[in-house]
mmCIF file of C-alpha atoms in Angstrom:
data_model
loop_
_atom_site.group_PDB
_atom_site.id
_atom_site.type_symbol
_atom_site.label_atom_id
_atom_site.label_comp_id
_atom_site.label_asym_id
_atom_site.label_seq_id
_atom_site.Cartn_x
_atom_site.Cartn_y
_atom_site.Cartn_z
ATOM 1 C CA MET B 66 -3.470 35.677 45.495
ATOM 2 C CA ARG B 67 -5.571 32.566 45.101
ATOM 3 C CA LYS B 68 -7.087 30.765 42.170
ATOM 4 C CA THR B 69 -10.754 31.615 41.590
ATOM 5 C CA THR B 70 -11.546 29.744 38.368
ATOM 6 C CA LYS B 71 -13.451 26.473 38.326
ATOM 7 C CA SER B 72 -10.573 24.432 36.986
ATOM 8 C CA PRO B 73 -11.323 21.189 38.886
ATOM 9 C CA VAL B 74 -14.737 20.950 37.233
ATOM 10 C CA VAL B 75 -13.393 21.804 33.831
ATOM 11 C CA ARG B 76 -10.491 19.399 34.357
ATOM 12 C CA ARG B 77 -12.860 16.496 34.976
ATOM 13 C CA LEU B 78 -14.941 17.380 31.929
ATOM 14 C CA ALA B 79 -11.817 17.786 29.832
ATOM 15 C CA ALA B 80 -10.419 14.445 30.961
ATOM 16 C CA ALA B 81 -13.640 12.707 29.993
ATOM 17 C CA ALA B 82 -13.691 14.440 26.624
ATOM 18 C CA VAL B 83 -10.055 13.601 25.940
ATOM 19 C CA ALA B 84 -10.650 9.973 26.901
ATOM 20 C CA LEU B 85 -13.649 9.788 24.554
ATOM 21 C CA GLY B 86 -11.621 11.368 21.779
ATOM 22 C CA SER B 87 -8.834 8.838 22.350
ATOM 23 C CA CYS B 88 -11.278 5.927 22.141
ATOM 24 C CA LEU B 89 -12.731 7.276 18.920
ATOM 25 C CA ALA B 90 -9.250 7.703 17.504
ATOM 26 C CA LEU B 91 -8.349 4.131 18.391
ATOM 27 C CA ALA B 92 -11.519 2.889 16.742
ATOM 28 C CA GLY B 93 -10.816 4.751 13.506
ATOM 29 C CA PRO B 94 -8.699 3.566 10.583
ATOM 30 C CA ALA B 95 -4.953 3.714 11.074
ATOM 31 C CA GLY B 96 -3.050 6.292 9.041
ATOM 32 C CA SER B 97 0.485 6.008 7.791
ATOM 33 C CA ALA B 98 3.037 7.557 10.134
ATOM 34 C CA GLY B 99 4.745 10.690 8.888
ATOM 35 C CA ALA B 100 2.167 11.382 6.176
ATOM 36 C CA ALA B 101 0.517 14.785 5.880
ATOM 37 C CA PRO B 102 -3.254 14.700 6.504
ATOM 38 C CA ALA B 103 -5.158 14.059 3.295
ATOM 39 C CA ASP B 104 -8.235 16.010 4.384
ATOM 40 C CA PRO B 105 -8.421 19.670 5.425
ATOM 41 C CA VAL B 106 -7.724 20.140 9.141
ATOM 42 C CA PRO B 107 -10.485 22.097 10.934
ATOM 43 C CA THR B 108 -8.587 24.856 12.735
ATOM 44 C CA VAL B 109 -9.251 27.713 15.139
ATOM 45 C CA PHE B 110 -6.768 30.492 15.836
ATOM 46 C CA PHE B 111 -7.095 32.449 19.097
ATOM 47 C CA GLY B 112 -5.018 35.065 20.819
ATOM 48 C CA ASP B 113 -4.099 38.649 21.514
ATOM 49 C CA SER B 114 -2.450 41.429 19.499
ATOM 50 C CA TYR B 115 0.600 39.295 18.690
ATOM 51 C CA THR B 116 -1.635 36.776 16.908
ATOM 52 C CA ALA B 117 -3.805 39.519 15.418
ATOM 53 C CA ASN B 118 -0.550 41.258 14.391
ATOM 54 C CA PHE B 119 -1.473 44.732 15.567
ATOM 55 C CA GLY B 120 0.269 47.421 13.548
ATOM 56 C CA ILE B 121 0.106 45.701 10.155
ATOM 57 C CA ALA B 122 -2.425 47.114 7.695
ATOM 58 C CA PRO B 123 -5.016 46.601 6.335
ATOM 59 C CA VAL B 124 -7.127 45.205 9.152
ATOM 60 C CA ASN B 125 -10.086 42.843 9.096
ATOM 61 C CA HIS B 126 -13.665 43.866 9.928
ATOM 62 C CA GLU B 127 -13.279 47.480 8.759
ATOM 63 C CA GLY B 128 -16.520 49.377 9.254
ATOM 64 C CA SER B 129 -17.498 47.417 12.375
ATOM 65 C CA GLU B 130 -16.520 47.599 16.016
ATOM 66 C CA LYS B 131 -14.448 44.409 15.551
ATOM 67 C CA ALA B 132 -11.981 46.542 13.586
ATOM 68 C CA PHE B 133 -10.761 47.618 17.027
ATOM 69 C CA CYS B 134 -9.317 44.142 17.478
ATOM 70 C CA PHE B 135 -6.751 45.436 14.939
ATOM 71 C CA GLN B 136 -6.544 41.978 13.386
ATOM 72 C CA ALA B 137 -4.395 42.267 10.254
ATOM 73 C CA LYS B 138 -5.733 40.697 7.085
ATOM 74 C CA GLU B 139 -2.238 39.239 6.677
ATOM 75 C CA ASN B 140 -1.569 38.141 10.247
ATOM 76 C CA TYR B 141 0.593 35.133 11.067
ATOM 77 C CA PRO B 142 -2.314 32.656 11.072
ATOM 78 C CA THR B 143 -3.107 33.687 7.490
ATOM 79 C CA VAL B 144 0.521 33.534 6.350
ATOM 80 C CA ALA B 145 1.180 30.243 8.167
ATOM 81 C CA THR B 146 -1.941 28.710 6.594
ATOM 82 C CA ARG B 147 -0.646 29.704 3.175
ATOM 83 C CA ARG B 148 2.826 28.288 3.898
ATOM 84 C CA LEU B 149 1.291 24.978 4.920
ATOM 85 C CA ALA B 150 -0.883 24.877 1.800
ATOM 86 C CA ASP B 151 2.289 25.193 -0.284
ATOM 87 C CA LYS B 152 3.479 21.990 1.439
ATOM 88 C CA GLY B 153 0.253 20.143 0.752
ATOM 89 C CA ILE B 154 -1.251 20.633 4.215
ATOM 90 C CA THR B 155 -4.655 22.320 4.093
ATOM 91 C CA LEU B 156 -6.061 24.034 7.152
ATOM 92 C CA ASP B 157 -9.812 24.545 7.125
ATOM 93 C CA VAL B 158 -9.791 27.721 9.252
ATOM 94 C CA GLN B 159 -13.106 27.666 11.055
ATOM 95 C CA SER B 160 -12.334 30.966 12.749
ATOM 96 C CA ASP B 161 -9.576 33.391 13.710
ATOM 97 C CA VAL B 162 -10.780 35.141 16.858
ATOM 98 C CA SER B 163 -7.497 36.814 17.812
ATOM 99 C CA CYS B 164 -8.046 40.301 19.173
ATOM 100 C CA GLY B 165 -5.734 43.019 20.398
ATOM 101 C CA GLY B 166 -5.840 43.549 24.151
ATOM 102 C CA ALA B 167 -7.119 40.051 24.957
ATOM 103 C CA LEU B 168 -6.231 38.605 28.337
ATOM 104 C CA VAL B 169 -6.147 34.842 28.818
ATOM 105 C CA ARG B 170 -9.523 35.053 30.589
ATOM 106 C CA HIS B 171 -11.055 36.470 27.425
ATOM 107 C CA PHE B 172 -10.820 32.941 26.122
ATOM 108 C CA TRP B 173 -13.874 32.222 28.298
ATOM 109 C CA GLU B 174 -15.178 35.757 28.985
ATOM 110 C CA GLU B 175 -16.365 38.417 26.567
ATOM 111 C CA GLN B 176 -13.879 41.193 25.842
ATOM 112 C CA GLU B 177 -14.636 44.902 25.944
ATOM 113 C CA LEU B 178 -13.053 46.570 22.930
ATOM 114 C CA LEU B 179 -13.167 50.245 23.890
ATOM 115 C CA PRO B 180 -13.720 51.537 27.430
ATOM 116 C CA GLY B 181 -16.882 53.589 27.671
ATOM 117 C CA THR B 182 -18.628 51.769 24.816
ATOM 118 C CA ASP B 183 -20.747 48.639 24.605
ATOM 119 C CA TRP B 184 -18.491 47.224 21.885
ATOM 120 C CA LYS B 185 -17.576 43.704 22.861
ATOM 121 C CA VAL B 186 -16.519 40.435 21.304
ATOM 122 C CA PRO B 187 -17.692 37.055 22.621
ATOM 123 C CA PRO B 188 -15.436 34.601 24.456
ATOM 124 C CA GLN B 189 -12.879 33.147 22.073
ATOM 125 C CA GLN B 190 -13.773 29.600 23.116
ATOM 126 C CA ASP B 191 -17.120 30.083 21.340
ATOM 127 C CA ALA B 192 -15.281 29.466 18.064
ATOM 128 C CA LEU B 193 -14.374 25.902 19.051
ATOM 129 C CA LYS B 194 -16.353 23.007 17.611
ATOM 130 C CA GLN B 195 -16.458 19.306 18.406
ATOM 131 C CA ASP B 196 -14.721 18.573 15.088
ATOM 132 C CA THR B 197 -11.954 21.179 15.534
ATOM 133 C CA GLN B 198 -8.638 19.363 15.174
ATOM 134 C CA LEU B 199 -6.111 22.188 15.664
ATOM 135 C CA VAL B 200 -6.202 25.176 18.031
ATOM 136 C CA ALA B 201 -3.289 27.625 18.018
ATOM 137 C CA GLY B 202 -2.457 31.101 19.237
ATOM 138 C CA SER B 203 -0.644 33.410 21.649
ATOM 139 C CA MET B 204 -1.899 34.583 25.050
ATOM 140 C CA GLY B 205 -0.334 35.581 28.348
ATOM 141 C CA GLY B 206 1.356 38.947 27.856
ATOM 142 C CA ASN B 207 -1.699 41.067 28.657
ATOM 143 C CA THR B 208 -2.578 38.956 31.691
ATOM 144 C CA LEU B 209 0.975 39.516 32.924
ATOM 145 C CA GLY B 210 0.436 43.246 32.416
ATOM 146 C CA PHE B 211 3.328 43.862 30.042
ATOM 147 C CA ASN B 212 1.832 47.201 28.967
ATOM 148 C CA ARG B 213 1.803 48.309 32.596
ATOM 149 C CA ILE B 214 5.401 47.178 32.949
ATOM 150 C CA LEU B 215 6.410 49.242 29.919
ATOM 151 C CA LYS B 216 4.591 52.278 31.313
ATOM 152 C CA GLN B 217 6.321 51.821 34.648
ATOM 153 C CA CYS B 218 9.612 52.231 32.794
ATOM 154 C CA SER B 219 8.792 55.117 30.431
ATOM 155 C CA ASP B 220 7.764 58.714 31.088
ATOM 156 C CA LYS B 221 6.893 59.069 27.412
ATOM 157 C CA LEU B 222 4.512 56.120 27.530
ATOM 158 C CA ARG B 223 2.922 57.544 30.668
ATOM 159 C CA THR B 224 2.136 60.789 28.793
ATOM 160 C CA GLU B 225 1.982 59.730 25.123
ATOM 161 C CA GLY B 226 0.741 56.156 25.480
ATOM 162 C CA ALA B 227 -2.944 56.829 26.049
ATOM 163 C CA LEU B 228 -3.857 54.240 23.410
ATOM 164 C CA LEU B 229 -1.785 51.605 25.199
ATOM 165 C CA PRO B 230 -4.092 49.998 27.797
ATOM 166 C CA GLY B 231 -3.244 50.114 31.480
ATOM 167 C CA GLU B 232 -1.542 52.373 33.971
ATOM 168 C CA PRO B 233 1.957 52.080 35.433
ATOM 169 C CA VAL B 234 2.169 49.532 38.228
ATOM 170 C CA ASP B 235 3.022 52.366 40.649
ATOM 171 C CA GLY B 236 2.802 55.831 39.135
ATOM 172 C CA ASP B 237 4.431 57.372 42.206
ATOM 173 C CA GLU B 238 7.667 55.535 41.434
ATOM 174 C CA PRO B 239 9.862 57.293 38.835
ATOM 175 C CA ALA B 240 10.289 55.570 35.489
ATOM 176 C CA SER B 241 14.051 55.986 35.829
ATOM 177 C CA LYS B 242 13.999 53.548 38.776
ATOM 178 C CA CYS B 243 11.830 50.861 37.168
ATOM 179 C CA GLY B 244 14.634 48.289 36.943
ATOM 180 C CA GLU B 245 15.165 48.137 40.682
ATOM 181 C CA PHE B 246 11.401 48.523 41.277
ATOM 182 C CA PHE B 247 10.707 45.167 39.632
ATOM 183 C CA GLU B 248 13.619 43.420 41.306
ATOM 184 C CA SER B 249 12.628 44.053 44.928
ATOM 185 C CA GLY B 250 9.824 45.082 47.252
ATOM 186 C CA ASP B 251 6.312 45.839 46.027
ATOM 187 C CA GLY B 252 7.279 45.656 42.358
ATOM 188 C CA LYS B 253 8.705 42.157 42.662
ATOM 189 C CA ALA B 254 5.717 41.013 44.745
ATOM 190 C CA TRP B 255 3.309 42.360 42.115
ATOM 191 C CA LEU B 256 5.255 40.639 39.352
ATOM 192 C CA ASP B 257 5.307 37.305 41.206
ATOM 193 C CA GLY B 258 1.539 37.470 41.615
ATOM 194 C CA GLN B 259 1.036 38.272 37.944
ATOM 195 C CA PHE B 260 3.138 35.301 36.841
ATOM 196 C CA GLU B 261 1.136 33.052 39.132
ATOM 197 C CA ARG B 262 -2.067 34.309 37.515
ATOM 198 C CA VAL B 263 -0.721 33.667 34.012
ATOM 199 C CA GLY B 264 0.096 30.064 34.931
ATOM 200 C CA TRP B 265 -3.348 29.445 36.411
ATOM 201 C CA ASP B 266 -5.176 31.019 33.503
ATOM 202 C CA LEU B 267 -3.196 29.113 30.876
ATOM 203 C CA GLU B 268 -4.012 25.891 32.714
ATOM 204 C CA GLU B 269 -7.679 26.855 32.470
ATOM 205 C CA LEU B 270 -7.318 27.684 28.774
ATOM 206 C CA PHE B 271 -5.886 24.273 27.926
ATOM 207 C CA GLU B 272 -8.600 22.522 29.923
ATOM 208 C CA ARG B 273 -11.323 24.414 28.107
ATOM 209 C CA ILE B 274 -9.879 23.622 24.700
ATOM 210 C CA GLY B 275 -9.754 19.965 25.748
ATOM 211 C CA TYR B 276 -13.411 20.084 26.724
ATOM 212 C CA PHE B 277 -14.886 22.025 23.792
ATOM 213 C CA ALA B 278 -12.619 20.532 21.091
ATOM 214 C CA PRO B 279 -11.592 17.139 22.534
ATOM 215 C CA ASP B 280 -9.761 15.909 19.427
ATOM 216 C CA ALA B 281 -7.808 19.113 18.814
ATOM 217 C CA LYS B 282 -4.042 19.449 18.888
ATOM 218 C CA ARG B 283 -3.262 22.429 21.117
ATOM 219 C CA VAL B 284 -0.461 24.839 20.233
ATOM 220 C CA LEU B 285 0.545 27.770 22.430
ATOM 221 C CA VAL B 286 2.691 30.263 20.568
ATOM 222 C CA GLY B 287 5.226 32.249 22.570
ATOM 223 C CA TYR B 288 6.265 35.856 22.020
ATOM 224 C CA PRO B 289 9.214 36.983 19.907
ATOM 225 C CA ARG B 290 12.152 38.426 21.798
ATOM 226 C CA LEU B 291 11.977 42.209 22.180
ATOM 227 C CA VAL B 292 15.289 43.132 23.871
ATOM 228 C CA PRO B 293 18.655 41.837 22.590
ATOM 229 C CA GLU B 294 21.386 40.419 24.758
ATOM 230 C CA ASP B 295 23.578 43.377 23.746
ATOM 231 C CA THR B 296 21.446 46.310 24.872
ATOM 232 C CA THR B 297 23.913 48.888 23.512
ATOM 233 C CA LYS B 298 22.234 48.230 20.154
ATOM 234 C CA CYS B 299 19.124 49.863 21.616
ATOM 235 C CA LEU B 300 20.914 53.232 21.851
ATOM 236 C CA THR B 301 20.736 53.686 18.071
ATOM 237 C CA ALA B 302 17.585 54.414 16.115
ATOM 238 C CA ALA B 303 16.636 52.005 13.349
ATOM 239 C CA PRO B 304 17.308 53.095 9.736
ATOM 240 C CA GLY B 305 14.930 55.887 8.775
ATOM 241 C CA GLN B 306 13.703 56.389 12.357
ATOM 242 C CA THR B 307 14.243 59.203 14.847
ATOM 243 C CA GLN B 308 12.901 57.463 17.961
ATOM 244 C CA LEU B 309 15.038 54.947 19.821
ATOM 245 C CA PRO B 310 13.529 51.435 19.692
ATOM 246 C CA PHE B 311 12.534 51.595 23.367
ATOM 247 C CA ALA B 312 12.064 55.357 23.482
ATOM 248 C CA ASP B 313 13.113 56.700 26.891
ATOM 249 C CA ILE B 314 13.210 53.422 28.822
ATOM 250 C CA PRO B 315 16.507 53.521 30.782
ATOM 251 C CA LYS B 316 19.269 51.335 29.386
ATOM 252 C CA ASP B 317 19.757 49.634 32.758
ATOM 253 C CA ALA B 318 16.072 48.608 32.746
ATOM 254 C CA LEU B 319 16.278 46.822 29.392
ATOM 255 C CA PRO B 320 17.911 43.644 30.781
ATOM 256 C CA VAL B 321 15.182 43.573 33.437
ATOM 257 C CA LEU B 322 12.502 43.735 30.731
ATOM 258 C CA ASP B 323 14.257 40.901 28.929
ATOM 259 C CA GLN B 324 14.361 38.817 32.124
ATOM 260 C CA ILE B 325 10.635 39.422 32.607
ATOM 261 C CA GLN B 326 9.935 38.305 29.051
ATOM 262 C CA LYS B 327 12.154 35.234 29.461
ATOM 263 C CA ARG B 328 10.271 34.334 32.631
ATOM 264 C CA LEU B 329 6.949 34.719 30.797
ATOM 265 C CA ASN B 330 8.269 32.433 28.078
ATOM 266 C CA ASP B 331 9.226 29.837 30.689
ATOM 267 C CA VAL B 332 5.778 30.026 32.330
ATOM 268 C CA MET B 333 4.076 29.540 28.971
ATOM 269 C CA LYS B 334 6.355 26.655 28.030
ATOM 270 C CA LYS B 335 5.693 24.951 31.377
ATOM 271 C CA ALA B 336 1.938 25.401 31.013
ATOM 272 C CA ALA B 337 2.042 23.659 27.639
ATOM 273 C CA ALA B 338 4.278 20.872 28.978
ATOM 274 C CA ASP B 339 2.014 20.290 31.986
ATOM 275 C CA ALA B 340 -1.282 20.435 30.075
ATOM 276 C CA GLU B 341 -3.363 17.318 30.630
ATOM 277 C CA GLY B 342 -3.718 15.506 27.318
ATOM 278 C CA GLY B 343 -0.651 17.209 25.846
ATOM 279 C CA ALA B 344 0.081 20.527 24.180
ATOM 280 C CA ASP B 345 2.868 21.980 22.070
ATOM 281 C CA PHE B 346 4.788 25.234 22.441
ATOM 282 C CA VAL B 347 6.343 27.430 19.750
ATOM 283 C CA ASP B 348 9.388 29.000 21.396
ATOM 284 C CA LEU B 349 9.692 32.244 19.457
ATOM 285 C CA TYR B 350 11.762 33.877 22.200
ATOM 286 C CA ALA B 351 14.545 31.315 21.757
ATOM 287 C CA ASN B 352 14.663 31.808 17.995
ATOM 288 C CA THR B 353 14.366 35.568 17.492
ATOM 289 C CA GLY B 354 17.419 36.884 19.348
ATOM 290 C CA SER B 355 18.829 38.456 16.177
ATOM 291 C CA ASN B 356 15.524 40.059 15.161
ATOM 292 C CA THR B 357 14.712 42.149 18.246
ATOM 293 C CA ALA B 358 13.497 45.746 18.207
ATOM 294 C CA CYS B 359 17.141 46.878 18.344
ATOM 295 C CA ASP B 360 18.494 44.907 15.367
ATOM 296 C CA GLY B 361 18.259 47.697 12.810
ATOM 297 C CA ALA B 362 17.449 46.476 9.312
ATOM 298 C CA ASP B 363 17.067 42.918 10.638
ATOM 299 C CA ARG B 364 14.564 43.817 13.334
ATOM 300 C CA GLY B 365 11.301 41.939 13.479
ATOM 301 C CA ILE B 366 9.766 44.267 16.085
ATOM 302 C CA GLY B 367 8.571 47.821 15.537
ATOM 303 C CA GLY B 368 9.836 50.297 18.139
ATOM 304 C CA LEU B 369 7.633 51.511 20.982
ATOM 305 C CA LEU B 370 6.773 54.924 19.576
ATOM 306 C CA GLU B 371 7.617 54.449 15.901
ATOM 307 C CA ASP B 372 4.710 54.781 13.468
ATOM 308 C CA SER B 373 3.046 51.509 12.528
ATOM 309 C CA GLN B 374 1.029 50.933 9.344
ATOM 310 C CA VAL B 375 -2.344 51.418 11.049
ATOM 311 C CA GLU B 376 -4.052 54.793 11.024
ATOM 312 C CA LEU B 377 -6.922 56.277 13.006
ATOM 313 C CA GLY B 378 -7.979 59.255 10.958
ATOM 314 C CA ASP B 379 -4.773 61.135 10.190
ATOM 315 C CA PHE B 380 -2.916 59.618 13.137
ATOM 316 C CA LYS B 381 -0.629 56.636 12.738
ATOM 317 C CA LEU B 382 -0.691 54.333 15.720
ATOM 318 C CA PRO B 383 2.698 53.479 17.249
ATOM 319 C CA TRP B 384 3.984 49.912 16.972
ATOM 320 C CA TYR B 385 4.147 49.572 20.762
ATOM 321 C CA ALA B 386 6.794 46.821 20.278
ATOM 322 C CA HIS B 387 4.796 44.486 18.015
ATOM 323 C CA PRO B 388 6.065 42.408 15.096
ATOM 324 C CA ASN B 389 6.502 44.210 11.798
ATOM 325 C CA GLU B 390 6.080 42.298 8.525
ATOM 326 C CA LYS B 391 9.491 40.642 8.899
ATOM 327 C CA GLY B 392 8.602 39.586 12.436
ATOM 328 C CA ARG B 393 5.185 38.385 11.296
ATOM 329 C CA ASP B 394 6.832 36.203 8.680
ATOM 330 C CA ILE B 395 9.147 34.724 11.319
ATOM 331 C CA GLN B 396 6.122 33.947 13.500
ATOM 332 C CA ALA B 397 4.327 32.359 10.538
ATOM 333 C CA LYS B 398 7.276 30.174 9.543
ATOM 334 C CA GLN B 399 7.853 28.820 13.039
ATOM 335 C CA VAL B 400 4.155 28.194 13.645
ATOM 336 C CA ALA B 401 3.807 26.469 10.260
ATOM 337 C CA ASP B 402 6.855 24.309 10.974
ATOM 338 C CA LYS B 403 5.443 23.260 14.366
ATOM 339 C CA VAL B 404 1.999 22.489 12.888
ATOM 340 C CA GLU B 405 3.592 20.448 10.091
ATOM 341 C CA GLU B 406 5.602 18.480 12.659
ATOM 342 C CA ILE B 407 2.499 17.807 14.772
ATOM 343 C CA LEU B 408 0.252 16.793 11.896
ATOM 344 C CA ASN B 409 2.892 14.501 10.383
ATOM 345 C CA LYS B 410 3.318 12.474 13.587
#
């Protein structure tokens, strides 16, 4: 696999824009260190279903094709913005373009919402403005192909997961063997290539933010932990549920899924650390180990095939392992805390 994006060009443009922004900042009046910004902070939120908070109702844009982004009216950007306002920090949200199913490349390419239709949303970078001062969101999981990984490990998702995008990585391999599939041979090679792509695309994302919003603080938000360290907890259904949190995914595959998620978290953290001009990372994985899908009443993640709050007609969509309201609130708190820290520097 080789990189096909035009990063060198964008990198040069971004460097020039960042340098110009730095000069303008130096020329401006000095603020007092540690003080919250007095003026509203122009902000753009971007991302995929974990920023949109798929599964939480009601959704934005009802009555239009954009409803199929499944962006919750009360997603973590909305809740985090409210938390910050309570602390005297006002975000002027110019746009929240988070959309379920978004890959990292949909930051600079339009996204098809439903296969077989002409319903699309424009590139998320179109929301950025020269005066945007904060850009935050979550991306990477769909580029990795986490849905395909889940389908590789679950017969139920292969047959009942039609609404979950993607096919198993290798449908000829039995779901019961998915753990060893991803640890050797073709499965491991596929996974290595996917992680490489995530790293490249996140590099491109940061460069584009630096170019289109040169003065913006950049915040990449990681994903909450799905699988606990003690996977025996996943053999019990959550209170009031009949499905196991990870449905029929084999118990011996759960640690492998956790290792894959930990590796994704590390790739995202490294991309933020290496971003030219600086970027921050919200490490949700490290701080949600007691709120996984298998933590019963304390869980912050809805189980794979448990009913979410979102309905299509008379059918309730499954959570597909997305944050419930408790998980959304955890996301919002940690994002708000990081933004407060950044803006008070």
